[in-house]
mmCIF file of C-alpha atoms in Angstrom:
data_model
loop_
_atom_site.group_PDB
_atom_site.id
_atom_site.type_symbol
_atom_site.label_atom_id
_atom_site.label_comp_id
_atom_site.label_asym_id
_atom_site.label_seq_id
_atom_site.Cartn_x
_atom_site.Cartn_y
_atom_site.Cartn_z
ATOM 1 C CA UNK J 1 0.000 0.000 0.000
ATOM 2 C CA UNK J 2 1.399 3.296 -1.149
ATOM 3 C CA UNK J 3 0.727 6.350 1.689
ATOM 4 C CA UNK J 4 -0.259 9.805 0.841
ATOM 5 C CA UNK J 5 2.934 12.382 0.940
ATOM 6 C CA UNK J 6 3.107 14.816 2.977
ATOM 7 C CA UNK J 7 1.442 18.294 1.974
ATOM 8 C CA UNK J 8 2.730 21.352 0.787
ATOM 9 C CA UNK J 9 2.532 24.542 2.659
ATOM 10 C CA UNK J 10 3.388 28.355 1.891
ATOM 11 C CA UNK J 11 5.409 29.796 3.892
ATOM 12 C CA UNK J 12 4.710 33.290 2.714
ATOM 13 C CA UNK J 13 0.727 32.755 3.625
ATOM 14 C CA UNK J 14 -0.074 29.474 5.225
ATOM 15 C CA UNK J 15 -1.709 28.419 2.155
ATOM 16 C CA UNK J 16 -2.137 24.246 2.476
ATOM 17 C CA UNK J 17 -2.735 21.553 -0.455
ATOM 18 C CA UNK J 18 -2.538 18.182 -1.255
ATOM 19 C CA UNK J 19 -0.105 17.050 -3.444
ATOM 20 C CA UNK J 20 -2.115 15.002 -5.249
ATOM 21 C CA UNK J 21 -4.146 17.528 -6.720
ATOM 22 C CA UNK J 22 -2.110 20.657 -5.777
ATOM 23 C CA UNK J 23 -1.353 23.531 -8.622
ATOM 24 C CA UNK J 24 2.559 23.539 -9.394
ATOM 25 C CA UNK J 25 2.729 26.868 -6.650
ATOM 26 C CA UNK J 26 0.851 28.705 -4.268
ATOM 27 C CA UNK J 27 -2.456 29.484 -5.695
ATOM 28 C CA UNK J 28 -3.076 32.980 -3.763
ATOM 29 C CA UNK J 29 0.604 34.641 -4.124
ATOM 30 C CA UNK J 30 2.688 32.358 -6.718
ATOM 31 C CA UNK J 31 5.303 31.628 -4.651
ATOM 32 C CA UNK J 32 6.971 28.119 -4.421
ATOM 33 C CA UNK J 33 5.564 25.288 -1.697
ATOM 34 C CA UNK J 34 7.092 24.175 1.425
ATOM 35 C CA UNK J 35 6.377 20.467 2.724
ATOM 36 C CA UNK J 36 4.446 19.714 5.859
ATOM 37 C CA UNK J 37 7.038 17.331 7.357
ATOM 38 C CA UNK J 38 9.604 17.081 9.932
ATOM 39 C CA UNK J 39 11.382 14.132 10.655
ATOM 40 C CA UNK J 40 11.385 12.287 13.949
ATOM 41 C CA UNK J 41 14.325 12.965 15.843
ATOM 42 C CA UNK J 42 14.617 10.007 17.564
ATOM 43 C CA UNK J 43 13.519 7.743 15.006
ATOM 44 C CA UNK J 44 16.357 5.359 14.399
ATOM 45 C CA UNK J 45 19.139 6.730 11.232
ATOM 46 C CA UNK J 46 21.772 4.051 10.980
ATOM 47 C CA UNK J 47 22.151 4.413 6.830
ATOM 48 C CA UNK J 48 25.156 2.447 6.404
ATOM 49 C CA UNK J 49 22.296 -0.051 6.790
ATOM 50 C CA UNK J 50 20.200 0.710 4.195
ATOM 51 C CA UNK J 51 20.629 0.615 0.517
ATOM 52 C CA UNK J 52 23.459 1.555 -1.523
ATOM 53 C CA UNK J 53 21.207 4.919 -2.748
ATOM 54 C CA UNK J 54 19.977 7.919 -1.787
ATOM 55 C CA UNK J 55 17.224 5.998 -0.140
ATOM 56 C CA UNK J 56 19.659 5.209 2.587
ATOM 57 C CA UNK J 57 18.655 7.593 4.866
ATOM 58 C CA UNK J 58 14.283 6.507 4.468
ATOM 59 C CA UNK J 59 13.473 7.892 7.894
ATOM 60 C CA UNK J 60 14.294 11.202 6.870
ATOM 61 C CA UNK J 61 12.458 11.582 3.724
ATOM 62 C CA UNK J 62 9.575 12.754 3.129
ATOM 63 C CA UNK J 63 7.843 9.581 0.499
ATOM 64 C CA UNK J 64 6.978 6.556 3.037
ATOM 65 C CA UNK J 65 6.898 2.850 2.162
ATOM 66 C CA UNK J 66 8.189 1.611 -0.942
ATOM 67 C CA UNK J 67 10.652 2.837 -3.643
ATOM 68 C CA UNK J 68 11.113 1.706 -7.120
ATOM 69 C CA UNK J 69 13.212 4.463 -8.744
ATOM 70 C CA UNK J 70 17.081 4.680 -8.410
ATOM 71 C CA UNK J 71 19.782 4.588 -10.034
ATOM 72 C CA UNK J 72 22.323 4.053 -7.277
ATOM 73 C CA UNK J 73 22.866 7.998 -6.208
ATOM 74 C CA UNK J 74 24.428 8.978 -3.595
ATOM 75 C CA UNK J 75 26.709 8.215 -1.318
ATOM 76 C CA UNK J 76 29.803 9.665 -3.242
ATOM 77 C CA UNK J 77 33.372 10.490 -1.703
ATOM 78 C CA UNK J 78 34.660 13.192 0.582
ATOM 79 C CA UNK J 79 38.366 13.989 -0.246
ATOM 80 C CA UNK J 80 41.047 16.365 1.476
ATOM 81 C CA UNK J 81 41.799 19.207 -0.259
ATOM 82 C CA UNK J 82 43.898 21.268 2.070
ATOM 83 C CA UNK J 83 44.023 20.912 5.216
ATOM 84 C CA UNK J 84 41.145 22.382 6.708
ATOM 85 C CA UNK J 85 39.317 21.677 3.513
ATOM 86 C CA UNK J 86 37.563 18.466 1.689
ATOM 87 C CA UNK J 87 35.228 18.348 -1.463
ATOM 88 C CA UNK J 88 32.651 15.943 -1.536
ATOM 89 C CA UNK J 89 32.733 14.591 -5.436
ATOM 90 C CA UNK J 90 28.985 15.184 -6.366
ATOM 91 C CA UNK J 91 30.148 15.124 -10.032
ATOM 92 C CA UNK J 92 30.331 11.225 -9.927
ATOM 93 C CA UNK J 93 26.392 10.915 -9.607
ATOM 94 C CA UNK J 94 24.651 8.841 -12.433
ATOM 95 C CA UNK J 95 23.902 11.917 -14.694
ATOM 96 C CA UNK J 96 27.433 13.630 -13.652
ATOM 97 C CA UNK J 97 25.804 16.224 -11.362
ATOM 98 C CA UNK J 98 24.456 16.913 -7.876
ATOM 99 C CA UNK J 99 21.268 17.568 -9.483
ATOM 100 C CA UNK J 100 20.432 13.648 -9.113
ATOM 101 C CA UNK J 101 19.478 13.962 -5.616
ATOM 102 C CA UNK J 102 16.419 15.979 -5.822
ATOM 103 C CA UNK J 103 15.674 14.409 -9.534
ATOM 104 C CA UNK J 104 15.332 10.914 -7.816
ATOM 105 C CA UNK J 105 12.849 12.431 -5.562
ATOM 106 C CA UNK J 106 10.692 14.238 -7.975
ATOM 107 C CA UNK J 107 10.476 11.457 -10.084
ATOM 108 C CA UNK J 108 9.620 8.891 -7.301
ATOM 109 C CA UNK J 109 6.767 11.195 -5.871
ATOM 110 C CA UNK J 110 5.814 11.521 -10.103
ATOM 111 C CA UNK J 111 5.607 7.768 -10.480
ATOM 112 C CA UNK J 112 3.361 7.523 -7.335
ATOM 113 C CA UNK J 113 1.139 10.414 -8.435
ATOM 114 C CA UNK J 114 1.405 8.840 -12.420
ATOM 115 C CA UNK J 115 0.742 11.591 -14.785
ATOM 116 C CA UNK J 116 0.516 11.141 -18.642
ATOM 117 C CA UNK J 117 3.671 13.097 -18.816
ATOM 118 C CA UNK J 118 6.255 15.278 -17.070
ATOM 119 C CA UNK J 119 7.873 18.444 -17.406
ATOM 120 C CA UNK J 120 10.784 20.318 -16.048
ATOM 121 C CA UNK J 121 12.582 23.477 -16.904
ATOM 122 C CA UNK J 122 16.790 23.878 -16.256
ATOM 123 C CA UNK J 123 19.911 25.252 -17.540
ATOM 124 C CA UNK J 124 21.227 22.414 -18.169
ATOM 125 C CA UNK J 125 21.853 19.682 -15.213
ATOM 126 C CA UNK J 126 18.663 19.137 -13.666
ATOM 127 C CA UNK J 127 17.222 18.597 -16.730
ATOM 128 C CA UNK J 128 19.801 15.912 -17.303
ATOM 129 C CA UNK J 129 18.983 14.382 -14.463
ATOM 130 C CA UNK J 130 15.221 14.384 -14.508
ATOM 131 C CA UNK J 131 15.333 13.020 -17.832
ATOM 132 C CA UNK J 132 17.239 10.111 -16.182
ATOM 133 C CA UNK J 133 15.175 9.240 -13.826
ATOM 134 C CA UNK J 134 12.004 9.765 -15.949
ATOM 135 C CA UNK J 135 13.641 7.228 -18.311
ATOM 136 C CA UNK J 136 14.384 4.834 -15.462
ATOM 137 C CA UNK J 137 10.795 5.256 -14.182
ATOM 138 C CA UNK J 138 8.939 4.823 -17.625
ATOM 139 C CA UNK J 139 7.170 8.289 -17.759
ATOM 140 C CA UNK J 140 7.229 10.126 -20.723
ATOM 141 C CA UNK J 141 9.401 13.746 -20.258
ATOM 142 C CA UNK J 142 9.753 17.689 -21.662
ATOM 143 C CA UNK J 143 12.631 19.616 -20.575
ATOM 144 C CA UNK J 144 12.232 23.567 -21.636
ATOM 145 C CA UNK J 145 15.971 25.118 -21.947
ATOM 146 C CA UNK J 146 17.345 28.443 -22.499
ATOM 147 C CA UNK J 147 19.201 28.819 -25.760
ATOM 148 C CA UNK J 148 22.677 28.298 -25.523
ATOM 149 C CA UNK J 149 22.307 25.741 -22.716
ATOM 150 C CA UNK J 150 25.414 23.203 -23.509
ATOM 151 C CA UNK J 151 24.750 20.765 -26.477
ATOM 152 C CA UNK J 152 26.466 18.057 -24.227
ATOM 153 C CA UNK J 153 23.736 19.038 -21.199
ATOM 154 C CA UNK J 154 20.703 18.813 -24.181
ATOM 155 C CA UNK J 155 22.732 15.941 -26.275
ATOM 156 C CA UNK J 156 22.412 13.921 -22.616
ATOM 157 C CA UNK J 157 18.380 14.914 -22.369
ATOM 158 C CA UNK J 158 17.609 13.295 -26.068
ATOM 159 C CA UNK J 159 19.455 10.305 -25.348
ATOM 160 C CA UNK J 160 17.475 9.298 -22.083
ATOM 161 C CA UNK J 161 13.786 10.158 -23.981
ATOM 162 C CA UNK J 162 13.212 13.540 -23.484
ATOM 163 C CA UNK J 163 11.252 16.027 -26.006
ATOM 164 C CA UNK J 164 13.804 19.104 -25.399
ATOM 165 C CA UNK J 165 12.655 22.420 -26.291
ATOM 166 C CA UNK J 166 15.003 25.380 -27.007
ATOM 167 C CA UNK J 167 13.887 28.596 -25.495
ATOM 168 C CA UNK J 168 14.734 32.066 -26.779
ATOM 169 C CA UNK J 169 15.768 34.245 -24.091
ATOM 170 C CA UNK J 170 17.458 33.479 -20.614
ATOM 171 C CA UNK J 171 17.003 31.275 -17.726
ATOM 172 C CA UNK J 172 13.846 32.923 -16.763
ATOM 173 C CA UNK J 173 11.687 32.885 -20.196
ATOM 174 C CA UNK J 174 12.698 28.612 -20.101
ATOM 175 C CA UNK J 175 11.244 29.190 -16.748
ATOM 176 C CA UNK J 176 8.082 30.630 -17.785
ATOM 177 C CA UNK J 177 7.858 28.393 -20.721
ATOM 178 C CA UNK J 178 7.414 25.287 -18.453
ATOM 179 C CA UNK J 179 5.148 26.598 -16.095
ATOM 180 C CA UNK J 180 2.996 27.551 -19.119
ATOM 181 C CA UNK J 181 2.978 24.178 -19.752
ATOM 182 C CA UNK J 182 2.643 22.631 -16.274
ATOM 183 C CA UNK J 183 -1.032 24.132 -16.291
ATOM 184 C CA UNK J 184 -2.166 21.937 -18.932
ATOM 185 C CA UNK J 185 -4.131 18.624 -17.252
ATOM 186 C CA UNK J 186 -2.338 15.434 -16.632
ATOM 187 C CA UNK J 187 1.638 17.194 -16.215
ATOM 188 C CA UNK J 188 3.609 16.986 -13.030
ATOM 189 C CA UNK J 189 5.922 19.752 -13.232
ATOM 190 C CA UNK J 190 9.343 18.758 -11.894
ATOM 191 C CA UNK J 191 10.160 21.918 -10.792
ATOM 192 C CA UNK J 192 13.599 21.909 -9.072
ATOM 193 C CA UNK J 193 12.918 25.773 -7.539
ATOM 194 C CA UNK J 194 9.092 25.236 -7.109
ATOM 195 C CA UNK J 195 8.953 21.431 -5.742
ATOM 196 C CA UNK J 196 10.083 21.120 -2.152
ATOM 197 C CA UNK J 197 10.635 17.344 -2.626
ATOM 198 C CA UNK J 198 13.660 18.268 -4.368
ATOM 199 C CA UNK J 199 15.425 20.131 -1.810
ATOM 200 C CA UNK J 200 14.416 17.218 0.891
ATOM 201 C CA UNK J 201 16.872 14.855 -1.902
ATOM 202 C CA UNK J 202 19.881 17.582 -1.654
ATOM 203 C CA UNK J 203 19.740 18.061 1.562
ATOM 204 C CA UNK J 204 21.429 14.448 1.452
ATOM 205 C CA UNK J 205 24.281 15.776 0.823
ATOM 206 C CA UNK J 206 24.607 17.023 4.110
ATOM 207 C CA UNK J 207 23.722 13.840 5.591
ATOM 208 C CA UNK J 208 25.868 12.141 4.077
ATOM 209 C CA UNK J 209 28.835 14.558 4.978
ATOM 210 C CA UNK J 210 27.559 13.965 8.664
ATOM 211 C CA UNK J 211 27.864 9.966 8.194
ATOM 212 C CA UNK J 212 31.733 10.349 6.350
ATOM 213 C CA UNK J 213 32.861 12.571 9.089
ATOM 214 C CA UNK J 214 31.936 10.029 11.676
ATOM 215 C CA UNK J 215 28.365 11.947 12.503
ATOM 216 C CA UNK J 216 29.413 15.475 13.150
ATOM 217 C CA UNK J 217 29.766 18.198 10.499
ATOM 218 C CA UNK J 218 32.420 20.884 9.514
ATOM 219 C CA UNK J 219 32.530 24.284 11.026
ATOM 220 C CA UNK J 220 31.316 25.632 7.362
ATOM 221 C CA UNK J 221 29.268 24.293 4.697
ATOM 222 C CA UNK J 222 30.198 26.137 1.576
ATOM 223 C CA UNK J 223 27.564 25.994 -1.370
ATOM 224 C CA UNK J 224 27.385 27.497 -4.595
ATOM 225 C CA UNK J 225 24.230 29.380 -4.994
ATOM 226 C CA UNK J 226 21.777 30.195 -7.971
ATOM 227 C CA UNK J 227 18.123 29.053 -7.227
ATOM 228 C CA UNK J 228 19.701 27.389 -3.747
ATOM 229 C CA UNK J 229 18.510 24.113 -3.747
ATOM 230 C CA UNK J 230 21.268 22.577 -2.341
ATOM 231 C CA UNK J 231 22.040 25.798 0.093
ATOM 232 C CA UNK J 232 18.136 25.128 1.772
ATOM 233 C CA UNK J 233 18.448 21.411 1.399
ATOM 234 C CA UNK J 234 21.635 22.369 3.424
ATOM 235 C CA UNK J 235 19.626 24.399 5.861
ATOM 236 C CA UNK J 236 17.214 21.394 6.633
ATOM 237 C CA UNK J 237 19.719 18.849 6.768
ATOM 238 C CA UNK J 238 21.796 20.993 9.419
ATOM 239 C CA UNK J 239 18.458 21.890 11.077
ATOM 240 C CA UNK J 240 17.117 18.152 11.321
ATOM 241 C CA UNK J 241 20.885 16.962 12.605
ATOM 242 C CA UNK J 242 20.700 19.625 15.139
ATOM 243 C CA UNK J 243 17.577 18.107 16.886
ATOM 244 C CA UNK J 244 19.718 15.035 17.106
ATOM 245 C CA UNK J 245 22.456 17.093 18.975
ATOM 246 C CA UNK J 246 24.269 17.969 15.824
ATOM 247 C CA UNK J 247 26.265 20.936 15.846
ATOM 248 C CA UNK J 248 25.155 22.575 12.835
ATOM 249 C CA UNK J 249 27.628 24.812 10.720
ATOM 250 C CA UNK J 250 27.868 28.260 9.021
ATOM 251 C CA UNK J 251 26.608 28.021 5.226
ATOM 252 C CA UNK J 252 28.922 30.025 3.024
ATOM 253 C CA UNK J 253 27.010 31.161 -0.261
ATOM 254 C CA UNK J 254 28.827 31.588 -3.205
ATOM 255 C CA UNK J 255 27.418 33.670 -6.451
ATOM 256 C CA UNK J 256 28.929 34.246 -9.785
ATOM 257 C CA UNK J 257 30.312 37.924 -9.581
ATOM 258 C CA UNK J 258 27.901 39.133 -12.643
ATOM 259 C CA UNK J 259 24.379 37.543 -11.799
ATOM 260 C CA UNK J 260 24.707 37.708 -7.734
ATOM 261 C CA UNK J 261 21.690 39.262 -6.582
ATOM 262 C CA UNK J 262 21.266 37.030 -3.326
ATOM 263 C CA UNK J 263 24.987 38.508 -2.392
ATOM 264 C CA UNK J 264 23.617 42.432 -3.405
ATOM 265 C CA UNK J 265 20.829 41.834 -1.129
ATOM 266 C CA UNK J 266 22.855 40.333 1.865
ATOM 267 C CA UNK J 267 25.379 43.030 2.236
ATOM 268 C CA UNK J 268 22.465 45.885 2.112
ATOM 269 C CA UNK J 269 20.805 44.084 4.894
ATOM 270 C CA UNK J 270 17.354 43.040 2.733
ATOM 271 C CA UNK J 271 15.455 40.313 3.424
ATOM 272 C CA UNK J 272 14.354 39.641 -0.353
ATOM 273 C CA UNK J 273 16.871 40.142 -3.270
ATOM 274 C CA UNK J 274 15.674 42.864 -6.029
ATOM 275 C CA UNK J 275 16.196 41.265 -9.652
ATOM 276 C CA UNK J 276 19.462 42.003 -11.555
ATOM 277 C CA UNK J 277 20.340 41.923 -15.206
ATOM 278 C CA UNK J 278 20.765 38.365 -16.626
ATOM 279 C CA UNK J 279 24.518 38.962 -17.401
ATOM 280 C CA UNK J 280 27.147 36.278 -19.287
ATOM 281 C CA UNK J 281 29.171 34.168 -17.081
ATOM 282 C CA UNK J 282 31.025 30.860 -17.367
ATOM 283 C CA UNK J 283 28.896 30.121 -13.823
ATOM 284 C CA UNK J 284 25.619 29.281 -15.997
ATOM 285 C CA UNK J 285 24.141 27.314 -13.556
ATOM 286 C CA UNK J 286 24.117 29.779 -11.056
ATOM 287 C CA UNK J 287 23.115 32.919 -13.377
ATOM 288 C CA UNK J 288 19.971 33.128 -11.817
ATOM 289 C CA UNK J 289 18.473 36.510 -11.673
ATOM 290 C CA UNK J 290 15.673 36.540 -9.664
ATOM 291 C CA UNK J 291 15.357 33.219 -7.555
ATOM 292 C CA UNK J 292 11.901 32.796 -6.263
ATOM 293 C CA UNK J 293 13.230 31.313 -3.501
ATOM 294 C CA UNK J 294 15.280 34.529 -2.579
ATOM 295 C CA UNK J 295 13.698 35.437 0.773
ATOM 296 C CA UNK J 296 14.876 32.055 2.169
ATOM 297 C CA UNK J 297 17.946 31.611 1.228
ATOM 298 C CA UNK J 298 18.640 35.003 3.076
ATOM 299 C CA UNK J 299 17.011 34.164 5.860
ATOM 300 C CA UNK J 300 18.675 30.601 5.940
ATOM 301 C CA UNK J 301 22.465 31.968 4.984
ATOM 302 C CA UNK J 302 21.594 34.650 8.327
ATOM 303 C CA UNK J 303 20.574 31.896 11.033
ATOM 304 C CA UNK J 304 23.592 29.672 10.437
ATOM 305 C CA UNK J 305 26.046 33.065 10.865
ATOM 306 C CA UNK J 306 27.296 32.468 7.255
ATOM 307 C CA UNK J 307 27.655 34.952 4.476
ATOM 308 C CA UNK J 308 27.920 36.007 0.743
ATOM 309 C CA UNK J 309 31.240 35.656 -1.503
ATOM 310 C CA UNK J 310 31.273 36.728 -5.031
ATOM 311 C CA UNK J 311 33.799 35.421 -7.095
ATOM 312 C CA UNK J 312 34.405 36.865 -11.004
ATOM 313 C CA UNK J 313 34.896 34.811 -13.953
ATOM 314 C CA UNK J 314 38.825 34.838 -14.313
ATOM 315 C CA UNK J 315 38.955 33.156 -10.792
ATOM 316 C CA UNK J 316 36.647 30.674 -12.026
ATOM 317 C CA UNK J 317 38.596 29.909 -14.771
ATOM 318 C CA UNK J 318 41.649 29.543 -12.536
ATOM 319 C CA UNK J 319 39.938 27.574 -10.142
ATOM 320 C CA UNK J 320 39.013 25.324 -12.487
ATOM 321 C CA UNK J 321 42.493 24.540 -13.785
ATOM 322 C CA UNK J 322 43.725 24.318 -10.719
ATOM 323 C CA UNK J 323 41.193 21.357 -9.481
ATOM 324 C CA UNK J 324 41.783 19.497 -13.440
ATOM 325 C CA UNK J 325 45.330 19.682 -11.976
ATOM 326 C CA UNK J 326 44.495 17.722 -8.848
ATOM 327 C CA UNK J 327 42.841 15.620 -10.600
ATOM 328 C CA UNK J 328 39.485 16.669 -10.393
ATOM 329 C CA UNK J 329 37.456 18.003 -13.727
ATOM 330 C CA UNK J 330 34.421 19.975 -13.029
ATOM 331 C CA UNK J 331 32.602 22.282 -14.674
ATOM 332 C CA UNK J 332 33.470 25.918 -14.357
ATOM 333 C CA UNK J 333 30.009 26.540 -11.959
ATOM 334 C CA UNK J 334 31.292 23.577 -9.974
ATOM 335 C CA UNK J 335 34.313 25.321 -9.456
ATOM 336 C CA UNK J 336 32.973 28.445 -7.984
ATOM 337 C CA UNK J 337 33.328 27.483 -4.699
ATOM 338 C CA UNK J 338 36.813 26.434 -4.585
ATOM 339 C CA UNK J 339 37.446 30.019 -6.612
ATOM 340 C CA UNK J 340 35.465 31.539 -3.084
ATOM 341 C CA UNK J 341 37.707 29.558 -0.725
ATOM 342 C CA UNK J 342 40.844 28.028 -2.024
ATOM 343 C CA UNK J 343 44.343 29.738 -2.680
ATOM 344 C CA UNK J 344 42.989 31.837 -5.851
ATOM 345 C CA UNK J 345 41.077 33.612 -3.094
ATOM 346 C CA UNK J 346 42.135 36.936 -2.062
ATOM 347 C CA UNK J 347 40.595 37.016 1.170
ATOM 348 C CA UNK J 348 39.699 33.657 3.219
ATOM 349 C CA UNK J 349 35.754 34.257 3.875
ATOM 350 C CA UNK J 350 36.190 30.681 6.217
ATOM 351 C CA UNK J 351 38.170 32.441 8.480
ATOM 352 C CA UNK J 352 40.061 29.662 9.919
ATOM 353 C CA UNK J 353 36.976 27.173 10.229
ATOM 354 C CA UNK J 354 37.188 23.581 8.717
ATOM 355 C CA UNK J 355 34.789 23.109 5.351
ATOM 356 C CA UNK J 356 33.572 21.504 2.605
ATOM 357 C CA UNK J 357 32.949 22.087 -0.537
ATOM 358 C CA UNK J 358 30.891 20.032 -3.182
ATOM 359 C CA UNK J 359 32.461 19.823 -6.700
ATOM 360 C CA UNK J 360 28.653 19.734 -8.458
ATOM 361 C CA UNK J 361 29.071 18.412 -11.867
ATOM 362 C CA UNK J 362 31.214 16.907 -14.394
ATOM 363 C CA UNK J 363 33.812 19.300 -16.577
ATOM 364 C CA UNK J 364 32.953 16.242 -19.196
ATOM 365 C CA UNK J 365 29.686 18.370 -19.577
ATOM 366 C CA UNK J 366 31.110 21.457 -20.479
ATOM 367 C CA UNK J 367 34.944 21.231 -21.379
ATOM 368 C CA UNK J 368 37.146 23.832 -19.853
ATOM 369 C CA UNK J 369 36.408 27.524 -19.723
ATOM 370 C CA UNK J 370 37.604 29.547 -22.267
#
């Protein structure tokens, strides 16, 4: 017997809804859905356990009972990289990107809810990903792109079954595109930014760190940040490990110097980020101009004393080269956060503290920057 999920909720209005026949966001202001669940702190978490998947840590997640979709995720490796530093190697998920954590979970709660089709909108890796999992969980799947997106990214899309459409415009009018779309009857909309399932698969990450490092964390969690979904799946991992006596860590948000208006809005003390210009930058998958999810990631970045770094598109470049040279080939986004923190840096925003870092997604995707 399959159980009902748990709800959403807005947090901007205490608007509730059922999944099951819920609109893709908040019918009275737009904004994106929280879930109505919190995990039981003392319920038992031993996931070395459990399966060889994301789906290790069950008691934490929000879909009860039985799974059918994986594809193995999870569970990759935490490395030194200095020595108050490691990188957790996210880029060796199935679809080569971090993405795959909150894909799985989409597509799980999809196959339970079984719609004639799904759609999703991304810049590249999420749509990779959902595709995946789609494929791996029969449903048929649309992925709405902005032009330009890597051919690799869309090449990877086609190959697992997707119908890909090619957007005109940026991030946003892909955006819009899909949620045009997600209206029509009969479409789950796999919204990475919209969905809070998603965010309750990334915030694996963080759980996993905490089993590697022998159930305690870092003093700093650094994340790169575009639409945040790992940064608040961050946020509820640390919060949930805290009610199990946890310490929880300082999230360190990284944006791409030209498209950062989550780091604009942090230094001038807002709670909400005004939208900026959707500028070029080798960080595509953090060019996000106006995340809807801006008011949250604030607030979430504020609790855990973190902050904001910005880091420009040279020292992305470099910071890429530099990890190839250690072996470790990520995309130039991917490498954002090691251009925030590691010896390209001109200023050390950790301050001393230990950290990791995830590398995100697979330079195979993109080749190296220009």
């Amino acid at each position: 017997m399959t159980h009902a999920p748990p709800g959403y909720v807005c947090s901007e209005d205490g608007t509730r809804a059922d999944v099951r026949t819920a609109p893709w966001g908040c019918p009275l202001c737009g904004g994106p859905w929280d879930l109505d669940f919190t995990p039981d702190p003392d319920a038992a978490l031993e996931p070395s356990a459990g399966p060889n998947s994301l789906w290790r840590y069950g008691p934490v997640l929000p879909l009860p009972g039985a799974f059918s979709v994986s594809l193995a995720e999870g569970h990759t490796p935490l490395i030194p990289l200095g020595e108050r530093i490691h990188a957790k190697l996210d880029f060796l998920m199935p679809t080569l990107s971090f993405k795959d954590r909150g894909a799985v979970m989409l597509v799980e709660l999809a196959r339970r809810l079984a719609p004639q089709r799904v759609v999703a909108d991304s810049s590249g890796n999420a749509g990779t990903s959902v595709a995946a999992y789609c494929a791996r969980a029969g449903l048929a799947c649309e992925i709405f792109v902005p032009e330009g997106t890597s051919e690799k990214k869309t090449e990877q899309m086609r190959a697992h079954g997707a119908v890909v459409r090619v957007i005109p415009g940026g991030r946003e009018a892909a955006a819009l595109a899909a949620r045009k779309e997600a209206d029509a009857p009969g479409v789950f909309y796999a919204s990475h930014v919209f969905n809070p399932y998603f965010l309750h698969g990334t915030k694996t990450y963080v759980y996993e760190v905490w089993e590697e490092m022998g159930r305690r964390l870092p003093e700093a969690l650094v994340v790169p940040v575009g639409n945040g979904t790992l940064l608040l799946g961050a946020a509820l991992a640390t919060r949930e490990l805290a009610r199990r006596g946890v310490r929880p860590p300082a999230l360190i948000a990284v944006q791409a110097e030209p498209v950062a208006p989550l780091a604009e809005a942090f230094a001038a003390g807002a709670e909400d980020a005004a939208a900026v210009e959707q500028r070029p930058t080798l960080a595509e998958g953090i060019a996000i101009p106006a995340p809807p999810r801006a008011r949250q990631i604030l607030a979430a970045v504020r609790a855990s004393g973190g902050t904001f770094v910005t880091v420009p598109d040279d020292r992305l470049r470099e910071a890429q080269r530099d990890l190839a040279r250690r072996g470790l080939f990520v995309e130039p986004t991917a490498a954002a956060c090691w251009a925030a923190v590691g010896p390209a840096s001109p200023t050390d925003p950790l301050q001393g503290r230990t950290a990791v870092i995830p590398l995100c997604g697979a330079g195979a995707k993109t080749g190296l920057a220009p």
